[in-house]
Coordinates of C-alpha atoms in Angstrom, one line a residue:
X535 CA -38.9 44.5 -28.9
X536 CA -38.1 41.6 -27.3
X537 CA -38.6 42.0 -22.8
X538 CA -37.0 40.5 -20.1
X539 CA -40.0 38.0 -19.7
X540 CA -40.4 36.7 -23.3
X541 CA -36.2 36.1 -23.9
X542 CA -35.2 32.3 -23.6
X543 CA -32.1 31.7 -21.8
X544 CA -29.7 29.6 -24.6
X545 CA -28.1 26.2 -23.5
X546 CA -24.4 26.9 -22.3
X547 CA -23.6 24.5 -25.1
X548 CA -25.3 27.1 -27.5
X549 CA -23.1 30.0 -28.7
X550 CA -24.7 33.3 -29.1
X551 CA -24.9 33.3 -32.9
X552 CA -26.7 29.7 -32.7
X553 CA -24.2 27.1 -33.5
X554 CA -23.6 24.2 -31.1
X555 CA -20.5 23.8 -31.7
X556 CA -19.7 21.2 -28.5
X557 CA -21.8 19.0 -30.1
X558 CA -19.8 19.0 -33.5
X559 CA -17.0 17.4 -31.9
X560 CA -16.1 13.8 -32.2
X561 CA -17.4 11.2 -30.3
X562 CA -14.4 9.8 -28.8
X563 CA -13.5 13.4 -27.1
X564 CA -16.9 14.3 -26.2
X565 CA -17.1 10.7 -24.3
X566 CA -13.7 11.9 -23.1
X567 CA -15.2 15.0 -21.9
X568 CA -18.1 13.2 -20.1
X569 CA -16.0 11.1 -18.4
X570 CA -15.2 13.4 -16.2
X571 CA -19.0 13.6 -14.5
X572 CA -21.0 11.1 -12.6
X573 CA -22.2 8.3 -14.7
X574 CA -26.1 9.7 -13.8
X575 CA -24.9 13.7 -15.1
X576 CA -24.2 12.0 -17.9
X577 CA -27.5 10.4 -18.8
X578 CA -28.9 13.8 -18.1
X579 CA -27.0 14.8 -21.1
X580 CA -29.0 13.1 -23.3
X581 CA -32.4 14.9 -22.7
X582 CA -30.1 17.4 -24.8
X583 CA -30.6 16.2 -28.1
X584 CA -30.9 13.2 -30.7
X585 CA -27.3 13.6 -31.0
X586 CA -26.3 13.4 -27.3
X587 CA -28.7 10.2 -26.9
X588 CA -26.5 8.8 -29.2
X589 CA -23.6 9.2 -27.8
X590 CA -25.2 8.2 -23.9
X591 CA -26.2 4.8 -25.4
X592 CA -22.8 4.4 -27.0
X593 CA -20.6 5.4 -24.0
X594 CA -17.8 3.2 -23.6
X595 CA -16.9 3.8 -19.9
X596 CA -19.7 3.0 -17.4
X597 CA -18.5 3.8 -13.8
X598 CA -21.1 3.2 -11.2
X599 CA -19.2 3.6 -8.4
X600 CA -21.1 6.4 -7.5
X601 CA -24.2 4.5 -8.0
X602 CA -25.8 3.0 -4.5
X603 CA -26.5 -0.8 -4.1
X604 CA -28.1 -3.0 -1.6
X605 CA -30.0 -6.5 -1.7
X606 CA -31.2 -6.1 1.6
X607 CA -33.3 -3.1 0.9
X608 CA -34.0 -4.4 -2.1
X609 CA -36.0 -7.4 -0.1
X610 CA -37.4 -4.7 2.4
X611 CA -39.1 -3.0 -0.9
X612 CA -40.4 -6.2 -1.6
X613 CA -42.0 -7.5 1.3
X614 CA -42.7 -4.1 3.3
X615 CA -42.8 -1.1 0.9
X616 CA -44.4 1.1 3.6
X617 CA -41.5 1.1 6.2
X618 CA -39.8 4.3 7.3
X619 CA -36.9 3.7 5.0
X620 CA -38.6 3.9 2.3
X621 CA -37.0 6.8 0.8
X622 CA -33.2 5.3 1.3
X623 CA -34.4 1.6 0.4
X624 CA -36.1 3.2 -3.3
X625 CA -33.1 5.0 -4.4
X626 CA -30.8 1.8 -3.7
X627 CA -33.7 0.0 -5.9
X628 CA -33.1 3.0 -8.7
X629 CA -29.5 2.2 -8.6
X630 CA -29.8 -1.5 -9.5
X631 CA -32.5 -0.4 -11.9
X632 CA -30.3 2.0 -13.2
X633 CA -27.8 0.1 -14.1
X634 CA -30.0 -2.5 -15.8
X635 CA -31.4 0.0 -17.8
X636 CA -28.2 1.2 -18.8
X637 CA -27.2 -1.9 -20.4
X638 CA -30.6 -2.9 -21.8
X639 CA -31.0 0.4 -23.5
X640 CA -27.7 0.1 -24.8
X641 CA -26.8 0.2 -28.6
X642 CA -26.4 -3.0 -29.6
X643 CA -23.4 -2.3 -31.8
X644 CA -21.1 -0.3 -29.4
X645 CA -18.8 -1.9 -28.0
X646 CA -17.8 -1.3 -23.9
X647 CA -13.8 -0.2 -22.9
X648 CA -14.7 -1.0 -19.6
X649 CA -17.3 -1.7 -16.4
X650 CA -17.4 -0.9 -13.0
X651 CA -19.5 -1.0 -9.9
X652 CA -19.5 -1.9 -6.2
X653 CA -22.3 -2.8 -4.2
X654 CA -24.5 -5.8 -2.6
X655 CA -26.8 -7.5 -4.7
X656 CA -27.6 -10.8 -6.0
X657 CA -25.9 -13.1 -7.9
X658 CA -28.9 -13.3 -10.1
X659 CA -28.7 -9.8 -10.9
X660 CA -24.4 -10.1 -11.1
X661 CA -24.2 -12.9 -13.0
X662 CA -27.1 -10.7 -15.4
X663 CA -25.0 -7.5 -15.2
X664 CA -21.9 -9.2 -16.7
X665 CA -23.5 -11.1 -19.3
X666 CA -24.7 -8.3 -20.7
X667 CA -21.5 -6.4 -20.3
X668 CA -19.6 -9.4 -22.1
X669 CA -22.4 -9.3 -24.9
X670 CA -21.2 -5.8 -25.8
X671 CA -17.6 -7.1 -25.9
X672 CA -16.2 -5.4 -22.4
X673 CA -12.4 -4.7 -22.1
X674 CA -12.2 -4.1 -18.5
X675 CA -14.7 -5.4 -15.9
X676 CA -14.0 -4.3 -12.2
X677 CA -16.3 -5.8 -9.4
X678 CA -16.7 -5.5 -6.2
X679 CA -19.7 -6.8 -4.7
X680 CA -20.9 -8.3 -1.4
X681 CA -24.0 -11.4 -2.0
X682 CA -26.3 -12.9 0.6
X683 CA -24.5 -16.4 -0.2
X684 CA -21.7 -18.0 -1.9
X685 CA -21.8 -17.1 -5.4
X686 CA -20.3 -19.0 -8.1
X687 CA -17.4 -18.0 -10.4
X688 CA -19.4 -16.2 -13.6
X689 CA -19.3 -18.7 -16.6
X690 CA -19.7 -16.4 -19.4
X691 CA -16.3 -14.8 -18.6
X692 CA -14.0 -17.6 -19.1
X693 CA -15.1 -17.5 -23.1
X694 CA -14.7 -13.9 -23.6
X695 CA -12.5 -12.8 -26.4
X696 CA -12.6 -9.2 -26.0
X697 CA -11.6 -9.2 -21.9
X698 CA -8.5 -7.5 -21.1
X699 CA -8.7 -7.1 -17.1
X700 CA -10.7 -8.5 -15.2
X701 CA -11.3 -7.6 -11.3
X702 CA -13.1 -9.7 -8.9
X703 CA -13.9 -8.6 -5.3
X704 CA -16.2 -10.5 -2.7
X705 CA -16.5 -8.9 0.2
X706 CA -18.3 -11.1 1.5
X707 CA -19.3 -14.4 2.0
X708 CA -16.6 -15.2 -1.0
X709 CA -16.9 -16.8 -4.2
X710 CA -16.1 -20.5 -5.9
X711 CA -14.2 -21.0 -8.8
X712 CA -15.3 -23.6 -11.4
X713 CA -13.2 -26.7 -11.4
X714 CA -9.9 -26.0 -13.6
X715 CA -11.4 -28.3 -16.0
X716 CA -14.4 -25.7 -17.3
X717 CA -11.7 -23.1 -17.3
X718 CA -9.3 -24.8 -19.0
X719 CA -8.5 -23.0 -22.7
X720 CA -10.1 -19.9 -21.6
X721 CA -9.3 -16.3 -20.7
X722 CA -7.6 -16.2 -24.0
X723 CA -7.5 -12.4 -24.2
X724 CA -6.6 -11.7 -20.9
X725 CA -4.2 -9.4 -20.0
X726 CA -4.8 -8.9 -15.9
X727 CA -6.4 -10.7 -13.5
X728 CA -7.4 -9.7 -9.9
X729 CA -9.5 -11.9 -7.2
X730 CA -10.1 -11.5 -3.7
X731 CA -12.1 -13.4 -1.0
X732 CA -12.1 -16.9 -2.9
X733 CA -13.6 -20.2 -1.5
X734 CA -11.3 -23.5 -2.3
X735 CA -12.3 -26.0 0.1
X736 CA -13.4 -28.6 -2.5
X737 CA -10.8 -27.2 -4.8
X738 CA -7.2 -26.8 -2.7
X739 CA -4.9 -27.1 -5.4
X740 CA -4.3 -24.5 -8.2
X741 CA -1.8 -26.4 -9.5
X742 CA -3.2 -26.9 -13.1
X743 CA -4.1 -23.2 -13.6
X744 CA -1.6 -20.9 -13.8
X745 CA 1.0 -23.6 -14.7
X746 CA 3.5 -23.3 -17.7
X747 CA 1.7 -26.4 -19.2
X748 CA -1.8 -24.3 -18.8
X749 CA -3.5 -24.0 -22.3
X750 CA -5.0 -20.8 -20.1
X751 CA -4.2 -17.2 -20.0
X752 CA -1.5 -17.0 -22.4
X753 CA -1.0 -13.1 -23.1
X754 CA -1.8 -13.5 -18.7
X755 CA 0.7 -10.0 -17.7
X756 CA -0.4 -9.1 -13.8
X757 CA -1.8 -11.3 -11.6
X758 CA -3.3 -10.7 -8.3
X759 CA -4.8 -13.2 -5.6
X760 CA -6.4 -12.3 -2.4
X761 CA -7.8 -14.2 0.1
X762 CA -8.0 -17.5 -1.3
X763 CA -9.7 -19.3 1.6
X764 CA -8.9 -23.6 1.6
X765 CA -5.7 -22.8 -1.0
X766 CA -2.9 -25.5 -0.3
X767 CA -1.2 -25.5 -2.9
X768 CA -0.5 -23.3 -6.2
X769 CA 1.9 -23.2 -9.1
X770 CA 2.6 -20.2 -11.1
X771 CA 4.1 -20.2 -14.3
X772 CA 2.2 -18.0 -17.1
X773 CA 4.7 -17.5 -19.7
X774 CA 3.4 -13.9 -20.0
X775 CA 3.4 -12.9 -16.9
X776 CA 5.1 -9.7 -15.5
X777 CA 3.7 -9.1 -12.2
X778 CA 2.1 -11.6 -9.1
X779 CA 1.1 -10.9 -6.4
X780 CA -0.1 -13.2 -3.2
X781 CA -1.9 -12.2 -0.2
X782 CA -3.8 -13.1 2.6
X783 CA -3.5 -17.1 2.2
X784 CA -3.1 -18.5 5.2
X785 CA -3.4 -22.1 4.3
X786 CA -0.9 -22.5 1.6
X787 CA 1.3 -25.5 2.4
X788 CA 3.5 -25.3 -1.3
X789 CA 3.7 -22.6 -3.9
X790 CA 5.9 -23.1 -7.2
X791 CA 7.0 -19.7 -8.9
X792 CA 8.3 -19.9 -12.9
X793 CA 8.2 -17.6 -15.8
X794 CA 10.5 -16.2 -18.4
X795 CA 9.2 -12.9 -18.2
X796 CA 8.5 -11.9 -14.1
X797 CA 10.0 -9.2 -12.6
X798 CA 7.5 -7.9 -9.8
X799 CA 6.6 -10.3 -7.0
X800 CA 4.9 -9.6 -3.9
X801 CA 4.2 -12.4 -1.5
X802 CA 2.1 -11.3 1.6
X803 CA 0.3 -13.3 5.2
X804 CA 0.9 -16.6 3.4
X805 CA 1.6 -20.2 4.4
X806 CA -0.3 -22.3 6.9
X807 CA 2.1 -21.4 10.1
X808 CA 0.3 -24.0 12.9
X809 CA 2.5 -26.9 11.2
X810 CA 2.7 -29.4 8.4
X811 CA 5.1 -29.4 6.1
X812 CA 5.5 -26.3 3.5
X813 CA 7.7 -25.4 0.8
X814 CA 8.6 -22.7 -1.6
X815 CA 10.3 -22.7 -5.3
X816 CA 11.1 -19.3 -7.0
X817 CA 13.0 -20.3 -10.3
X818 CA 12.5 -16.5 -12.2
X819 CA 15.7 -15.5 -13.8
X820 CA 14.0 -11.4 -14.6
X821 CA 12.6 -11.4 -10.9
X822 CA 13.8 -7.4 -10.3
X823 CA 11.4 -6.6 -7.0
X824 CA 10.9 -8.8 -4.7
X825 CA 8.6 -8.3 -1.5
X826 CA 8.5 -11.0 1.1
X827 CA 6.4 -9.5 3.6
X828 CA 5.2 -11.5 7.3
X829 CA 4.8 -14.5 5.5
X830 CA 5.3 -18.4 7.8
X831 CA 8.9 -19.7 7.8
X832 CA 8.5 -22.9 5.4
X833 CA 10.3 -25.9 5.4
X834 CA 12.2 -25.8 2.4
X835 CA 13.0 -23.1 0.6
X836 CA 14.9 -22.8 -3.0
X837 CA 15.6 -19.6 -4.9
X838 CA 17.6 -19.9 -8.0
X839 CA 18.6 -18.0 -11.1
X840 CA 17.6 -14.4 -9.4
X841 CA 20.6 -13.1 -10.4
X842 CA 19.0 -9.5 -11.8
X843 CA 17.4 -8.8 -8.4
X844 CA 17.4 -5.1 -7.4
X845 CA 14.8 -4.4 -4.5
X846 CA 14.1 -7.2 -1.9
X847 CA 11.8 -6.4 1.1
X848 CA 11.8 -9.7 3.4
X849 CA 9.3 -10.7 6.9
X850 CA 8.8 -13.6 8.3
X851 CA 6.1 -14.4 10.6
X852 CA 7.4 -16.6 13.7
X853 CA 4.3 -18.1 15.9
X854 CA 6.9 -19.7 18.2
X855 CA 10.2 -17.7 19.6
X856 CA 11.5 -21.2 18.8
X857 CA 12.6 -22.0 15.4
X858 CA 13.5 -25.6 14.5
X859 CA 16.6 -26.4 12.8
X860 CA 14.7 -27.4 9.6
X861 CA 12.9 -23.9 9.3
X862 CA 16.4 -22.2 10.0
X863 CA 17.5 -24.1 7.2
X864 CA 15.2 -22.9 5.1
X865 CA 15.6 -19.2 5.9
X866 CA 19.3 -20.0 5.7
X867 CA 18.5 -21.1 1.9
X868 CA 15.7 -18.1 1.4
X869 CA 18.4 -15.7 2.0
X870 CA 21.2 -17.3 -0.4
X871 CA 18.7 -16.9 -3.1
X872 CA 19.1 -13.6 -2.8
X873 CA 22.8 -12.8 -2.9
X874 CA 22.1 -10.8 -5.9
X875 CA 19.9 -8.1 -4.6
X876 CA 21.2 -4.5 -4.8
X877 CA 18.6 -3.0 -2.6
X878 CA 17.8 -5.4 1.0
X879 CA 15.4 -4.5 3.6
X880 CA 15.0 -6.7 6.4
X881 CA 11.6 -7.0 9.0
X882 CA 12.3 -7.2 12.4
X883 CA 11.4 -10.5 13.1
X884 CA 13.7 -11.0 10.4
X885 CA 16.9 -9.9 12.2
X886 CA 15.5 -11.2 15.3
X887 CA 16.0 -14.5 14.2
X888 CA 19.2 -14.1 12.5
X889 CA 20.5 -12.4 16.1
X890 CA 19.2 -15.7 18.3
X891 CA 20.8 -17.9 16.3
X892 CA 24.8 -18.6 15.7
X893 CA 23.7 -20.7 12.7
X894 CA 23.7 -17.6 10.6
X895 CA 27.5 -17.2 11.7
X896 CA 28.1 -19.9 9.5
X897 CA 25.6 -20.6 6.7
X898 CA 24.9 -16.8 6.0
X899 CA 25.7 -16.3 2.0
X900 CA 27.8 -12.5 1.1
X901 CA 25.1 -10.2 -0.7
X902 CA 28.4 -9.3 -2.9
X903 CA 25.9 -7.1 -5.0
X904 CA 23.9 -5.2 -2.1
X905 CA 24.8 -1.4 -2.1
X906 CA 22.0 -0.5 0.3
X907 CA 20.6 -2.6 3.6
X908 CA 17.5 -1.4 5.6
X909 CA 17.3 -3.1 8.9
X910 CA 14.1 -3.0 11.2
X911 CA 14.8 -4.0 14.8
X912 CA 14.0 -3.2 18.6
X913 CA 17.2 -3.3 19.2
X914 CA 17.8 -5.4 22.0
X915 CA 20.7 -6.3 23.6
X916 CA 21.4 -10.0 21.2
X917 CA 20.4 -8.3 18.0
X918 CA 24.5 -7.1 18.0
X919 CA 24.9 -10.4 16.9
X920 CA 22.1 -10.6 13.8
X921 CA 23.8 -7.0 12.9
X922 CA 27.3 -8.2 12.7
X923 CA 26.1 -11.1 10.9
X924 CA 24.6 -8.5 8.1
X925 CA 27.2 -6.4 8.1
X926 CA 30.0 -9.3 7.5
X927 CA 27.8 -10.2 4.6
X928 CA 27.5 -7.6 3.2
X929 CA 31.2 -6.4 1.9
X930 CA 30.2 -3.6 -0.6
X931 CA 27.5 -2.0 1.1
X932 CA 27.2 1.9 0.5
X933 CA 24.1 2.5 2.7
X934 CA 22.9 1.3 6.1
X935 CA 19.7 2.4 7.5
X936 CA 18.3 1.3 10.8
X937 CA 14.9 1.9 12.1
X938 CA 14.2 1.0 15.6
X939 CA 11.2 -0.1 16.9
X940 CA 10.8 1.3 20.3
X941 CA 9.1 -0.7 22.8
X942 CA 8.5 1.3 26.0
X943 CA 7.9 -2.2 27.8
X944 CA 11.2 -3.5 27.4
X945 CA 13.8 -1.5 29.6
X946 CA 17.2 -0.2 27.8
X947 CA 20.5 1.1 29.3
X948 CA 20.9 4.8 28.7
X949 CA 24.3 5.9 27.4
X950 CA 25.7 7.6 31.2
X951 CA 29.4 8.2 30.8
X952 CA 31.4 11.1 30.8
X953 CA 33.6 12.0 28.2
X954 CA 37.2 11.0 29.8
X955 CA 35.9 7.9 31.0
X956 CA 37.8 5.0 29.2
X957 CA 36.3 2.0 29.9
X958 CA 34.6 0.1 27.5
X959 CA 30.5 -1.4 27.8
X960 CA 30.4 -4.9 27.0
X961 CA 28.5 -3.8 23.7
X962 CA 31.7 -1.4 23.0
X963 CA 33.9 -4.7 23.5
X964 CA 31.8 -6.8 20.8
X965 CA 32.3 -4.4 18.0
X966 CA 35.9 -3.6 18.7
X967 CA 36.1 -7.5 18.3
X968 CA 34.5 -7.9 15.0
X969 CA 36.7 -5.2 13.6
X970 CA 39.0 -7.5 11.6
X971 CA 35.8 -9.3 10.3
X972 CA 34.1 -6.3 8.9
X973 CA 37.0 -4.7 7.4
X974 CA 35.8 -4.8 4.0
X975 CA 32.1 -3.6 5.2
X976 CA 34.0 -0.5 7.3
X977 CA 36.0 0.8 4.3
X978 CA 33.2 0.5 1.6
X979 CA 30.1 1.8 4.3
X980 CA 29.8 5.7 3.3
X981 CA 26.0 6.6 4.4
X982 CA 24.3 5.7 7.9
X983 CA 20.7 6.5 9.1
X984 CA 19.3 5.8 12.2
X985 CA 16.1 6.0 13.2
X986 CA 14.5 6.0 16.4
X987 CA 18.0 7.0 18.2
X988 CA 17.2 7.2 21.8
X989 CA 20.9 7.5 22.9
X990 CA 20.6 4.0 24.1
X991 CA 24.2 2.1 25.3
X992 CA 23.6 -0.2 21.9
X993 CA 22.8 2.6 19.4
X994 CA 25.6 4.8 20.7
X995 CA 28.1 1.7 20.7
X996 CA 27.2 0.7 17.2
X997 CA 27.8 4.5 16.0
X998 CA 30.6 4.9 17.8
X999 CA 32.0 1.8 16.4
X1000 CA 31.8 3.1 12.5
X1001 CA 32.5 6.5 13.3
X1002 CA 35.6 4.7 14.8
X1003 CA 36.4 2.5 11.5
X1004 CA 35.0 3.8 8.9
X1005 CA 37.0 5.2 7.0
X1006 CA 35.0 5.8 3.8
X1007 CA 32.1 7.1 5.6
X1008 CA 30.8 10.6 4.5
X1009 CA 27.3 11.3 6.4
X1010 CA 25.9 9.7 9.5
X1011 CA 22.8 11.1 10.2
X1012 CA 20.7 10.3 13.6
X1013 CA 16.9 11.1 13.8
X1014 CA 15.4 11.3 17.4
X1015 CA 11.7 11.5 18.7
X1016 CA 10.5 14.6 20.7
X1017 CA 12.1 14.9 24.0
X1018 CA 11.2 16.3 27.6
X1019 CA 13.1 19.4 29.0
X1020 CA 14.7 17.0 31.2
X1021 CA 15.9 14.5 28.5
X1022 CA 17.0 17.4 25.9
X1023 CA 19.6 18.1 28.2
X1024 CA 20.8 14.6 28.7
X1025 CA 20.8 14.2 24.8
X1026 CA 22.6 17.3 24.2
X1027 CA 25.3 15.9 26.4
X1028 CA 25.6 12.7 24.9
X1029 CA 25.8 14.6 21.1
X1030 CA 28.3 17.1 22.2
X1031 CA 30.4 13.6 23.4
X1032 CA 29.6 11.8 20.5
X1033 CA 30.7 15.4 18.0
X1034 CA 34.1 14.4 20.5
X1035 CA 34.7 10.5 19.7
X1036 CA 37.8 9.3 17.2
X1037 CA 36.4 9.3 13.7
X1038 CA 38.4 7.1 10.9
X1039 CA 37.0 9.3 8.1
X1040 CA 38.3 13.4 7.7
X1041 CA 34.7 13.8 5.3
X1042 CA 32.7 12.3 7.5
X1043 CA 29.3 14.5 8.6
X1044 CA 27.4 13.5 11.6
X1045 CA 24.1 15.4 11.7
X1046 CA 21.2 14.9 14.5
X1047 CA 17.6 15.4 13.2

């Protein structure tokens, strides 16, 4: 009879009658299965069996983000093993072991999908990590690593044949990239590309690279840059390219965008703002989303053949209130380009300088095509102008939102009138003068949304304006902050007159939120 002390508890993986049946299931769904655990449960799996060693050593998804590593207690276990860190310093030496291991054990016919890790090591040990990785044909390889000194762009990648995406983080120092001449013909499998934290000061120009003539990265799809650190000037024109993105370089004096096949572009903090002379070509006739966020006004700007555009998302950063003729020229020229968008959302530094200028009142290009316009602005007392610009540009719009930024420094004029009072604010006065302008924006405009409505003189004015005119206008709907006892009954007021003024439109809804 067999007692409680002499039965073995089966493996879970066991069934009673004795068959293992988890382990007769194929290889690619048990290494789906296992990918759900930490990469080290999953070397615990192969104490299991012969069969479950296997399929460790031929796992094609190594993720050791979970894994911990740092050079710097790596040196402290070299030169002062005894120190009372010990215990913290050894596990972060198990984790760069660990990984070594992993690869060295590896079966030397499987193949990698793909490679990850983040840490701070070495680029002794990096530079070993990936050649490894590329030796068992990786697909994906995303890094992100922090060295004690510049590091040097990996060599072995450029010639890989099997890399599909490739992702390439320093956070810190940064890392250089071989001269375009080494890279030149390779990445020939590539599909995306990330890097961030790049050092160019002996290499400004990226010119060659990325260029349509470029016998480099011809299936190239996304393409991400981040931080390239000495960058003046690039040109980006992969034939395969879908998506590109550009952030976080501050010393870009020219960039030239081309490509049959973009559609996503995202331009971010770019564009050496102290001075010296800057330009920017976009020449992408499938561009569909374009973000053009706090980026330096340049000095010449030309946007052609965008005539598929659907979402555009525009900031500029202005160091000086000032802006020279030349740079309003160029913003003046930035905007044309985008006459085609359907979907327009402007910063407020954006709207700020169309509302200080009466340039715009000229030179501003229709947006014939735009059905909805998102305006951010503080709302001071000369943006009226910068808004009645937009809105006289923009004949067919369907949908205006404005979000205010409220700045408790700067001081604005309550609305503080009673109902029967008919005079007219100097803001009042402006719209009822653009009326004849805006006709064709007052009986197409159906939605409004304001956000941030304090029940300033300019935000009532300006509603009470299209309530006034617009006579295809449906919903208006206001969304104020949290109010004292005090103010709530000020507000109230002001809603109950606003519920009272002359509305053009017998559908129109106005709702406060």
């Amino acid at each position: 009879m067999e007692t409680r002390s002499t039965r073995r508890k089966k493996p879970s993986h066991i069934a009673e009658n004795g068959i293992d049946r988890i382990s007769d299931l194929p290889d690619a769904v048990l290494h789906h299965i296992l990918l759900l655990l930490p990469i080290k449960s999953i070397a615990q799996t192969s104490l299991l069996s012969k069969r479950w060693r296997s399929l460790w050593s031929s796992f094609p998804d190594l993720d050791f983000t979970t894994i911990n590593i740092n050079p710097n207690t790596i040196s402290s276990i070299n030169h002062n093993p005894n120190t009372k860190n010990s215990q913290s310093h050894s596990s972060s030496t198990t984790g760069l072991d660990f990984i070594t291991r992993v690869l060295g054990h590896r079966d030397k016919n499987s193949d990698l999908r793909f490679l990850r890790f983040r840490g701070s090591l070495s680029f002794s040990h990096l530079n070993g990590i990936i050649r490894r990785a590329i030796r068992h044909n990786v697909q994906q390889l995303d890094v992100e690593v922090a060295t004690d000194d510049y590091f040097n762009f990996p060599r072995s990648i450029i010639a890989s044949e099997s890399l599909r995406v490739l992702k390439l983080k320093s956070r810190f120092p940064g890392f250089r990239l071989p001269p375009s001449s080494v890279m030149k013909d390779g990445f020939r499998s590539l599909h995306t590309l990330s890097l961030s934290l790049i050092i160019l000061h002996n290499q400004p120009s990226l010119v060659d690279l990325f260029s349509s003539d470029s016998s480099s990265f011809p299936l190239l799809k996304k393409l991400s840059l981040d931080a390239c650190f000495g960058l003046r000037h690039l040109s980006v024109g992969c034939k395969a390219l879908e998506e590109l993105t550009l952030e976080n370089c501050f010393q870009l004096q020219d960039l030239s965008i081309s490509g049959p096949k973009l559609e996503r572009l995202r331009v971010a903090r770019c564009f050496d703002a102290s001075g010296g002379k800057s330009w920017v070509e976009i020449n992408v006739p499938r561009l569909k989303i374009l973000h053009w966020v706090h980026n330096a006004i340049t000095d010449y700007s030309d946007l052609e053949n965008l005539s598929l555009l659907q979402e555009v998302s525009i900031g500029f950063f202005v160091l000086h209130e000032d802006v020279s003729v030349v740079k309003l020229h160029s913003v003046s020229n930035f905007l044309s380009g985008l006459s085609h968008a359907n979907y327009l959302t402007l910063e407020s530094q954006c709207v700020q300088i169309l509302s200080s200028n009466n340039y715009f009142a000229v030179y501003l290009q229709p947006f014939n095509n735009l059905r909805s316009l998102e305006l951010h602005t503080g709302f001071k007392k000369n943006n009226v102008l910068g808004l009645a610009c937009l809105f006289r540009s923009s004949p067919a719009l369907h949908t205006l939102i404005l979000k205010i930024i409220n700045d408790y420094k700067i001081e604005r004029r309550q609305w503080n009138r009673d109902l029967w009072d008919m005079s007219s604010s100097e803001e009042e006065q402006f719209w009822e003068s653009q009326t004849h302008t805006l006709k064709s924006f007052l009986h197409h405009l159906k939605v409004v949304k304001i956000h941030g409505f304090l029940e300033c003189e300019n935000e009532v004015s300006l509603a009470k304006f299209l309530l006034k005119h617009g006579k295809a206008l449906q919903e208006m709907t206001l969304c104020t902050g949290h109010s004292s006892a005090r103010d709530s009954l000020r507000r109230q007021k002001i809603r109950s007159q606003m519920m009272g003024f002359s509305w053009a439109s017998s559908n129109a809804k106005i709702t406060f939120h």
